[in-house]
Structure formats: C-alpha cells, structure tokens
Tab-separated table of C-alpha atoms in Angstrom:
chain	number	residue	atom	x	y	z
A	65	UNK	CA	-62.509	-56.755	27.461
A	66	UNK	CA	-59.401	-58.797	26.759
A	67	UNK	CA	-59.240	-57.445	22.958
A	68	UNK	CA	-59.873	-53.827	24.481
A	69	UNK	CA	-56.669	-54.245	26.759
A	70	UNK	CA	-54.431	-55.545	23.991
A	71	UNK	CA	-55.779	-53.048	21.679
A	72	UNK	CA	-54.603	-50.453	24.397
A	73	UNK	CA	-51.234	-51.958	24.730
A	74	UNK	CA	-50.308	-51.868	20.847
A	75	UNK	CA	-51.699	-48.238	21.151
A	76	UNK	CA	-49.325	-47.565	24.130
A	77	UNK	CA	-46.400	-49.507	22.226
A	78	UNK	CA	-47.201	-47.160	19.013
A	79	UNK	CA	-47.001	-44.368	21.063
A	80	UNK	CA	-43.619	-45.217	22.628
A	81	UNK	CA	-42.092	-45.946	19.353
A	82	UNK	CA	-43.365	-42.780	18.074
A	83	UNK	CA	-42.049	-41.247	21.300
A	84	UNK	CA	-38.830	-43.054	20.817
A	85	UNK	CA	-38.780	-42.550	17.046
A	86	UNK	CA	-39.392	-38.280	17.724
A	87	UNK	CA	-36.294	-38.752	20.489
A	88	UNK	CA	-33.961	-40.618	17.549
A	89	UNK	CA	-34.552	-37.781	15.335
A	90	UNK	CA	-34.283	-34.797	18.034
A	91	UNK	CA	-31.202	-36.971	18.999
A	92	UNK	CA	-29.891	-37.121	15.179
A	93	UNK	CA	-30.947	-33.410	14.849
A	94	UNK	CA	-28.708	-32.398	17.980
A	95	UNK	CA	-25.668	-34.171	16.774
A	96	UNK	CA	-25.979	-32.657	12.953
A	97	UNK	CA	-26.305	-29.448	15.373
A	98	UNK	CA	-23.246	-30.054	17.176
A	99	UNK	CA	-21.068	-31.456	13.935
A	100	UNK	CA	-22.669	-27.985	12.216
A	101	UNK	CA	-21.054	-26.011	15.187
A	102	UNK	CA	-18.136	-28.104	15.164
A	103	UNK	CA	-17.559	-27.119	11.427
A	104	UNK	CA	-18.618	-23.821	12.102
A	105	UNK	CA	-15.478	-23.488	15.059
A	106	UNK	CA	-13.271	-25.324	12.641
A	107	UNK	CA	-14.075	-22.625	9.870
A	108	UNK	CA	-13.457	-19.582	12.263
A	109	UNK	CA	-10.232	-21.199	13.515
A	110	UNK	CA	-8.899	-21.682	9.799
A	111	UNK	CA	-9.790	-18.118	8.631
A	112	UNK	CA	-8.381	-16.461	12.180
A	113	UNK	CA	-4.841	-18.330	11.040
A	114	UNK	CA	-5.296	-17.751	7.849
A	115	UNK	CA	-6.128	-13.680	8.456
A	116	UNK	CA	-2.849	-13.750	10.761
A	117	UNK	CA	-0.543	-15.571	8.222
A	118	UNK	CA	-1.565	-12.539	6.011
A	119	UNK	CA	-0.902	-10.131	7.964
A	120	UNK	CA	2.721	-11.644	9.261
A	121	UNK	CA	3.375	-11.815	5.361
A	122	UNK	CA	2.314	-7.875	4.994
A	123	UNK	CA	4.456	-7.027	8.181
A	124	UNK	CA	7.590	-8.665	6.631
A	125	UNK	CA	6.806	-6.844	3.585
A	126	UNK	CA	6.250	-3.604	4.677
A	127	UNK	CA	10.244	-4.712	6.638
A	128	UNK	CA	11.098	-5.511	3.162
A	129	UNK	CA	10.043	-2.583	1.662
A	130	UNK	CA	11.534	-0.303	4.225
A	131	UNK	CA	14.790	-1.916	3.777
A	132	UNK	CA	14.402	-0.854	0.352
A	133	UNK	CA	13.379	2.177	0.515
A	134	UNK	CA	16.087	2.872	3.379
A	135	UNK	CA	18.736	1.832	0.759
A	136	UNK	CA	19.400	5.412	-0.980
A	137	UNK	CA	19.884	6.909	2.345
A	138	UNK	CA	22.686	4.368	3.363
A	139	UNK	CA	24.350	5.140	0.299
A	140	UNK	CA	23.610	9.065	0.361
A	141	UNK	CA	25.409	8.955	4.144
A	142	UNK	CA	28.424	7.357	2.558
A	143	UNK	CA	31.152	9.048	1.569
A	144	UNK	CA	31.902	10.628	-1.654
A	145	UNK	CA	34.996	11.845	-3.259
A	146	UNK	CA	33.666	14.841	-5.659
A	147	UNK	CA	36.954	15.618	-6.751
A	148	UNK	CA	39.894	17.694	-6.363
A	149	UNK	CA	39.890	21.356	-5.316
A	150	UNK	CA	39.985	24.132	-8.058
A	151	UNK	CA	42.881	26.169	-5.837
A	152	UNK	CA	46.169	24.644	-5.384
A	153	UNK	CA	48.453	25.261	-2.329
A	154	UNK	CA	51.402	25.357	-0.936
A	155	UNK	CA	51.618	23.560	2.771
A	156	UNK	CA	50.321	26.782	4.626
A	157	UNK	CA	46.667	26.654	3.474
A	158	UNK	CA	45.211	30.039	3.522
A	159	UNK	CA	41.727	30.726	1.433
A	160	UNK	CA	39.154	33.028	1.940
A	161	UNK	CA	40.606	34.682	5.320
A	162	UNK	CA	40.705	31.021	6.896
A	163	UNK	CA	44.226	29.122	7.282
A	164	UNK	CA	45.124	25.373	7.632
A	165	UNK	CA	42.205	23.073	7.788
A	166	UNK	CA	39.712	25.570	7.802
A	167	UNK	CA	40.629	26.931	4.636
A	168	UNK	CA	40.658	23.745	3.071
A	169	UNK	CA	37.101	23.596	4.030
A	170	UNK	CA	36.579	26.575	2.324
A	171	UNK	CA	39.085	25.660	-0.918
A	172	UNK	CA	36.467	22.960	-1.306
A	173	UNK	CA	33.285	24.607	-1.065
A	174	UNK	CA	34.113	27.363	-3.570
A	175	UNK	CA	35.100	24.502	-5.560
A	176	UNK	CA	31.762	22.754	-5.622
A	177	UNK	CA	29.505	25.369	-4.835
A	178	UNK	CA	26.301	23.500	-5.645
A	179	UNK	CA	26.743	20.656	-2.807
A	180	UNK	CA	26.711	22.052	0.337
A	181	UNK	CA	28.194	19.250	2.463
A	182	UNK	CA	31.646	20.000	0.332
A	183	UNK	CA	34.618	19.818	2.566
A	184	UNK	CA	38.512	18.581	2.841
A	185	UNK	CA	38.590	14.499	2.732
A	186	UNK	CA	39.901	12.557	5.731
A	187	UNK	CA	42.117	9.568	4.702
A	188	UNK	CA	38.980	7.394	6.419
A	189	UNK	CA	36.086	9.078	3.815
A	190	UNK	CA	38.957	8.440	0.967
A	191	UNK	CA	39.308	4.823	1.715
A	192	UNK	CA	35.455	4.598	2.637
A	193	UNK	CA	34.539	6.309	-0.865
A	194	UNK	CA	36.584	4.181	-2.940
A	195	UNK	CA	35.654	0.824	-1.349
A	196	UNK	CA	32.033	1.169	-2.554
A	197	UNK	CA	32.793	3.240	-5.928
A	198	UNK	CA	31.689	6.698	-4.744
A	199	UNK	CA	34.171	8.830	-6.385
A	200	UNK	CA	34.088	10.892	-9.443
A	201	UNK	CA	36.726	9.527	-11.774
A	202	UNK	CA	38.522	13.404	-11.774
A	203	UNK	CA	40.567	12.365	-9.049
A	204	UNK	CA	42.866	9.806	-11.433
A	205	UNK	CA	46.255	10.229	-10.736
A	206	UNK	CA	45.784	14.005	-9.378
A	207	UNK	CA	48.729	14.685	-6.735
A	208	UNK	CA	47.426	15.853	-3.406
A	209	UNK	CA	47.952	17.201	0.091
A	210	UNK	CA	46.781	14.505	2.414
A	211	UNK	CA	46.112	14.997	6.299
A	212	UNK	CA	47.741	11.309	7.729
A	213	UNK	CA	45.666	9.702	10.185
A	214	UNK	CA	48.559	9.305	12.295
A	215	UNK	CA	51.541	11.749	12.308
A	216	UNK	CA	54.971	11.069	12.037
A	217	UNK	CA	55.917	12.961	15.535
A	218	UNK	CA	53.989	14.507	17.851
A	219	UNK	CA	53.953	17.778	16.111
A	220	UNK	CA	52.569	16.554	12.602
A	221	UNK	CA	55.824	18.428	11.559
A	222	UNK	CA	56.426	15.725	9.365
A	223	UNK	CA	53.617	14.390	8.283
A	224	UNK	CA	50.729	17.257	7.478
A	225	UNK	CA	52.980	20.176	7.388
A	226	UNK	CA	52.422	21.366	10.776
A	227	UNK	CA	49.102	20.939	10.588
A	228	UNK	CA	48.765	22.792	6.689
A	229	UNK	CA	50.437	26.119	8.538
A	230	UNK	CA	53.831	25.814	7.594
A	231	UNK	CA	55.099	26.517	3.751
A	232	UNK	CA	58.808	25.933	3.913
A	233	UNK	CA	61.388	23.098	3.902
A	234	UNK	CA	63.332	22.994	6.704
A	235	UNK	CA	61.078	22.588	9.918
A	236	UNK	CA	58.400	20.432	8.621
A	237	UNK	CA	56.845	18.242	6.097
A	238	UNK	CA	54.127	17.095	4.172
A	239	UNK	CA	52.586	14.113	2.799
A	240	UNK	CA	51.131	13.317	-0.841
A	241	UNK	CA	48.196	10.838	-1.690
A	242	UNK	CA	47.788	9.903	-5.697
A	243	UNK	CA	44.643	7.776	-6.515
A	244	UNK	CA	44.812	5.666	-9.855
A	245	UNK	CA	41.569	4.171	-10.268
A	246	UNK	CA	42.798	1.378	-13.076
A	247	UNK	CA	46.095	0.720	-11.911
A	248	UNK	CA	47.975	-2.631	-12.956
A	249	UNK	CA	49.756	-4.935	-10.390
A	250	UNK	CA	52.547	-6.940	-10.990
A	251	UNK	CA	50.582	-10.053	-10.633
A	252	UNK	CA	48.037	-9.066	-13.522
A	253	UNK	CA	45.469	-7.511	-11.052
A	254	UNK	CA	43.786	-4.277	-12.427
A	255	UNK	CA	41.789	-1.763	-9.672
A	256	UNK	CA	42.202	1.106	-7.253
A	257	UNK	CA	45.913	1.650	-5.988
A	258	UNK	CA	46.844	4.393	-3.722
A	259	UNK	CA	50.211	5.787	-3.417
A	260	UNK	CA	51.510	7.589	-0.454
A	261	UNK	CA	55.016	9.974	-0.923
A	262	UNK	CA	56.036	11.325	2.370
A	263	UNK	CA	58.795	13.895	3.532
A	264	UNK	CA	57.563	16.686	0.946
A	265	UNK	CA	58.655	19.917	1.572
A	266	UNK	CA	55.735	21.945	2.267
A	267	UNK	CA	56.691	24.975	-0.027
A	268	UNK	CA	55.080	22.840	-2.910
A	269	UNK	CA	52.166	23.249	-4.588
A	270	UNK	CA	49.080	20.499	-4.725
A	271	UNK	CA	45.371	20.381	-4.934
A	272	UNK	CA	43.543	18.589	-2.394
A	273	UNK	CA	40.463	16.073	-2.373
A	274	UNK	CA	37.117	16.821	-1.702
A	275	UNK	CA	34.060	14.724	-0.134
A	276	UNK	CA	30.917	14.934	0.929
C-alpha cells in the first residue's frame, strides 16, 4: 500500500512539473508574443515617421519648385525699357488725335506694335528696369523727354513742359534724361550713368522712352 501511495505521489509530482513545465512555455510563448507585438508597434511607428518625413520633404519641394516656376513671372512683371519712340516731339505731345501724356502712350505703341503693354516710361520703371538689366541696349545715349517725379513748381511749368502741352520757350520748361549704359567714372568705375539736363525749352525736339 505504502509503494502504491509513493508511486501516486511521483505521478502527482510528474504531473505538476508537466503542468508547470506547459505554464513555462505558454509563459515563454506569451512574452515572444508580446516582444513580437512590441516589434510589430515599433515597426509601424518607424514607417508612420518615416512616411511623414517624406512627405514634409515633397511639400518643401513642391515650395521649391513653385518658387521656381514663379520666377519668370517676377521678372515678366518687372519693368522693361523697350526702347525709344520712333516719333520725336517737341514739348506739346500730340499723336494720333491724343495730346500730352496720352499721346505719348500712343507714340509708344505705334512704335512697338507687337507688345501690347507698350507705353511712356515713368522715371520709377526707368530706374526699376535698369537696376535688374531689363532694357534693350537702343536706349544708349538717346536724348529724351522725361516726366520728373517731382516738378519744379506747382505747375510742372518747369519741369515736364506743362505737363507735355506747351511747345515754346518762354512760359515753361522741360527736362531731358540720357542713359549711357557703359559709362566711365572718374574713379575707374564702368556701368549705368544717367544724366538729367533741366530748363529745356520745350520747342525742342526729343524721342521719348518706352516700357512695358
């Protein structure tokens, strides 16, 4: 009976070890689970940066490339000097049944008929144009009426000849601009130099400048 019992205990010890051996390995099988799901998170986590560094790189391409692509329209919105007018004038501007500044609009398109944004230069396009090189190289040391940006009395009588209405030489004035586009300095320095003459009398003749 005694041998039955102990043979019953090592059967019920076998059985626990096999019990506790099955729990090691469900334990061991849980934990290769968990590091699996662990690596499986870590993977996800990596690609979902990686997938967003990607596209932060595109979107500061596609920035870059609209920059780029932006870049003929800056420069086609600056100003350009075509050139100077085919029609020369006294200080009374009259052209195509239009007079002063209108006429010098129309001087301008009849002298460059194929770009329709032609018109009479303001001292700011001039000085705008040449600053960035936009200027055909026609306009070297051409004389020409200039409107001033700010007239000598409150008239413009002696600065624009009233306005480009007045042809004479006793009430009013005009004022000249000459572009050389290699001049020499004193100093040795070699580029654009414009030259102002003021106090013409507006029954001379000059071309004027034209922009777009």
């Amino acid at each position: 009976a005694q041998n039955s019992a102990n043979d019953a205990q090592n059967s019920a010890d076998n059985a626990q070890n096999s019990a506790d051996n099955a729990q090691n390995s469900a334990d061991n099988a849980q934990n290769s689970a968990n590091d699996a799901n662990t690596l499986a998170q870590a993977n996800t986590q990596a690609h979902t940066q990686l997938v967003n560094t990607v596209a932060d790189i595109q979107n500061q391409l596609n920035t870059l490339d609209g920059v780029v692509d932006d870049l003929p329209n800056q420069l086609s919105t600056a100003a350009f000097v075509l050139g100077v007018s085919n029609t020369t004038s006294n200080g009374w501007f009259q052209y195509d049944n239009k007079q002063g500044v209108r006429a010098a609009g129309e001087m301008c398109k009849d002298s460059f008929p194929n770009d329709s944004n032609a018109h009479f230069c303001s001292l700011s396009e001039i000085q705008q144009a040449l600053s960035v090189g936009n200027f055909n190289n026609s306009i070297n040391n051409v004389n020409t009426w200039v409107y001033t940006a700010v007239p000598r009395d409150t008239n413009g009588f002696k600065s624009y000849c009233q306005s480009f209405l007045y042809n004479s030489g006793h009430a009013a004035s005009g004022t000249s601009l000459t572009i050389s586009t290699a001049a020499a300095s004193i100093s040795g320095g070699n580029g654009i130099q414009l030259t102002y003459t003021s106090d013409l009398a507006c029954s001379q003749q000059r071309k004027i400048l034209c922009c777009r």
